[in-house]
Coordinates of C-alpha atoms in Angstrom, one line a residue:
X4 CA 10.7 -9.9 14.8
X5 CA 7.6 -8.5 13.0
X6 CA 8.3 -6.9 9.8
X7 CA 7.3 -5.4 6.6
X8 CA 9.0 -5.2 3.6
X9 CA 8.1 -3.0 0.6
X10 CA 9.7 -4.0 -3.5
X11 CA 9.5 -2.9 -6.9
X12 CA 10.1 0.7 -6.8
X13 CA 11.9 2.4 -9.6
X14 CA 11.9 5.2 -11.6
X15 CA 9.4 4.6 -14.5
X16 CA 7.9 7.1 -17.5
X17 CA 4.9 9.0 -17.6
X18 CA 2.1 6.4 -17.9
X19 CA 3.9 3.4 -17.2
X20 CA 3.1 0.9 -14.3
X21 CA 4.5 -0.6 -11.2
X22 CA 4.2 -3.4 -9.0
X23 CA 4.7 -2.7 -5.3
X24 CA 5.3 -6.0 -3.2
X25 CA 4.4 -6.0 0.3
X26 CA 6.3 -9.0 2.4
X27 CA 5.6 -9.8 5.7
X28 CA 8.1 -11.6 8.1
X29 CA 7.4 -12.9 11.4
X30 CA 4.2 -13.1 10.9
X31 CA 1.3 -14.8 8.3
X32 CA -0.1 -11.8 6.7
X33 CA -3.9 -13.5 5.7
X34 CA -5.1 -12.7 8.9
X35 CA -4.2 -9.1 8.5
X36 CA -5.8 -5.5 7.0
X37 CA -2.8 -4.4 4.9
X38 CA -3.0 -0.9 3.4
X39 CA -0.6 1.2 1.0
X40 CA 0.6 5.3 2.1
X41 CA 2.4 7.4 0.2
X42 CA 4.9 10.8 1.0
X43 CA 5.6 12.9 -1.5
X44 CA 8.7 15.3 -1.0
X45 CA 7.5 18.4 1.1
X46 CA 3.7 16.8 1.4
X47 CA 2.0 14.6 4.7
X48 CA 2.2 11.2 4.1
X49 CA -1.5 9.8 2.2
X50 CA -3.5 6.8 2.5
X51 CA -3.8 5.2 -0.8
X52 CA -5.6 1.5 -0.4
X53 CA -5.8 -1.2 2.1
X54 CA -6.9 -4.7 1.5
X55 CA -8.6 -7.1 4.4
X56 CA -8.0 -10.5 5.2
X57 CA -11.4 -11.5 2.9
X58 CA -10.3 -9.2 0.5
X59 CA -12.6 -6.7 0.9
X60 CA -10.6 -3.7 -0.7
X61 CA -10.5 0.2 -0.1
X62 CA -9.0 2.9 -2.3
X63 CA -8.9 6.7 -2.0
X64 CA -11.3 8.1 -3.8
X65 CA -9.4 11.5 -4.8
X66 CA -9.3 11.4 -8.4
X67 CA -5.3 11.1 -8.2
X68 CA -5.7 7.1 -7.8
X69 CA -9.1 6.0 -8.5
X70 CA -9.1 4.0 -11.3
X71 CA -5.3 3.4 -11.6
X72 CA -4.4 1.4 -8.4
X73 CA -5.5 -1.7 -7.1
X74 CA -4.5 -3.8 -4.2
X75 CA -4.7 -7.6 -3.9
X76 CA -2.8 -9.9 -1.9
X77 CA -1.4 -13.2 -2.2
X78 CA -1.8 -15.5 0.8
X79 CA 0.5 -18.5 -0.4
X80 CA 3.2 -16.0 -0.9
X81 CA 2.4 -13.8 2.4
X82 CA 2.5 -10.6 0.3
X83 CA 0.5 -7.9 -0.8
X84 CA 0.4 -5.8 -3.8
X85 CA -0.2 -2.8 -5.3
X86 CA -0.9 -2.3 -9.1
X87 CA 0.1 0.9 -10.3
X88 CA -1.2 1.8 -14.2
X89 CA -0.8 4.7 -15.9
X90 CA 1.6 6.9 -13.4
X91 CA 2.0 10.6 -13.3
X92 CA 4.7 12.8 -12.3
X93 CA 2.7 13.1 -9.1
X94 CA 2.4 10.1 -8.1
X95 CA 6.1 10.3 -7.3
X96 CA 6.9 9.4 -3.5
X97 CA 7.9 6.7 -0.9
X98 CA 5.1 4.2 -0.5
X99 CA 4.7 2.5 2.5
X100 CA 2.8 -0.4 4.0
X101 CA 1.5 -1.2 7.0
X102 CA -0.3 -3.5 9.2
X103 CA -3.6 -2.6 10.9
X104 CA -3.9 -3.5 14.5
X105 CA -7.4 -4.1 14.5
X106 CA -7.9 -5.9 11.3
X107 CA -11.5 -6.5 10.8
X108 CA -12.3 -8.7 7.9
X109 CA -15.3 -6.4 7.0
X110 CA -13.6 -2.7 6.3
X111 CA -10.3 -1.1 6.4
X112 CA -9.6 2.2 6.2
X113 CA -6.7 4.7 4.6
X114 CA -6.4 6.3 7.9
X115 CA -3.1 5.9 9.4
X116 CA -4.2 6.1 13.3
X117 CA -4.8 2.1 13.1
X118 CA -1.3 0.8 11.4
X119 CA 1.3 0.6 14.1
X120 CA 3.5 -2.1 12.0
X121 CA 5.1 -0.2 9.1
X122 CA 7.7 -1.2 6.6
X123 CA 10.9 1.1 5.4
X124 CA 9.0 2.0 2.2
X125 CA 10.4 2.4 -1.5
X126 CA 10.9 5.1 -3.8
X127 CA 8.4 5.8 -6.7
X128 CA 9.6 8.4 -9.6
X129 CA 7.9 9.2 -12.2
X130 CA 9.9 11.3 -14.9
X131 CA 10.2 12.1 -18.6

């Protein structure tokens, strides 16, 4: 069975950081596009970074994570990860990831359309 697992949620303060852990099962993820979404309560669920299998990397520009997230991936381990620095309140939410069907080793996008292989997510607060 082909799955995704996501890790490392928690609740964390007001600029504090988080690991997210993406596992794969059923599958070698390094010849894979991986990419990171986020739902916030009451808000449509976001694309926040993807990662190729040549690491060729994509984050969303919006000022919300630019700068503070990075992806990167770990082949040996068949897991990907998503570095989260300096948190807000807002970036509160479930974050997801995904496998993209396509998987070309030259772009990924934050779109969802693509990603048909999704994990169960895990929760993200961030709260004085």
């Amino acid at each position: 069975q082909l799955q995704l697992v996501e890790s490392g949620g928690g609740s964390v303060q007001p600029g504090g950081s988080l690991r997210l852990s993406c596992a794969a099962s059923g599958f070698t993820l390094d010849s894979y596009t991986i990419g990171w979404f986020r739902q916030a309560p009451g808000k449509e669920r976001e694309g926040v970074s993807c990662i190729t299998s040549r690491g060729v990397t994509k984050v969303n520009a919006a000022d919300s994570v630019k700068g503070r997230f990075t992806i990167s991936r770990d082949n040996a381990k068949n897991t990907v990860y998503l570095q989260m620095n300096r948190l807000k309140p807002e970036d509160t939410a479930v974050y997801y990831c995904a496998r993209d069907w396509r998987s070309s080793p030259d772009f990924c996008t934050i779109v969802q359309g693509p990603y048909t292989i999704w994990g169960q997510g895990t929760q993200v607060t961030v709260s004085s």
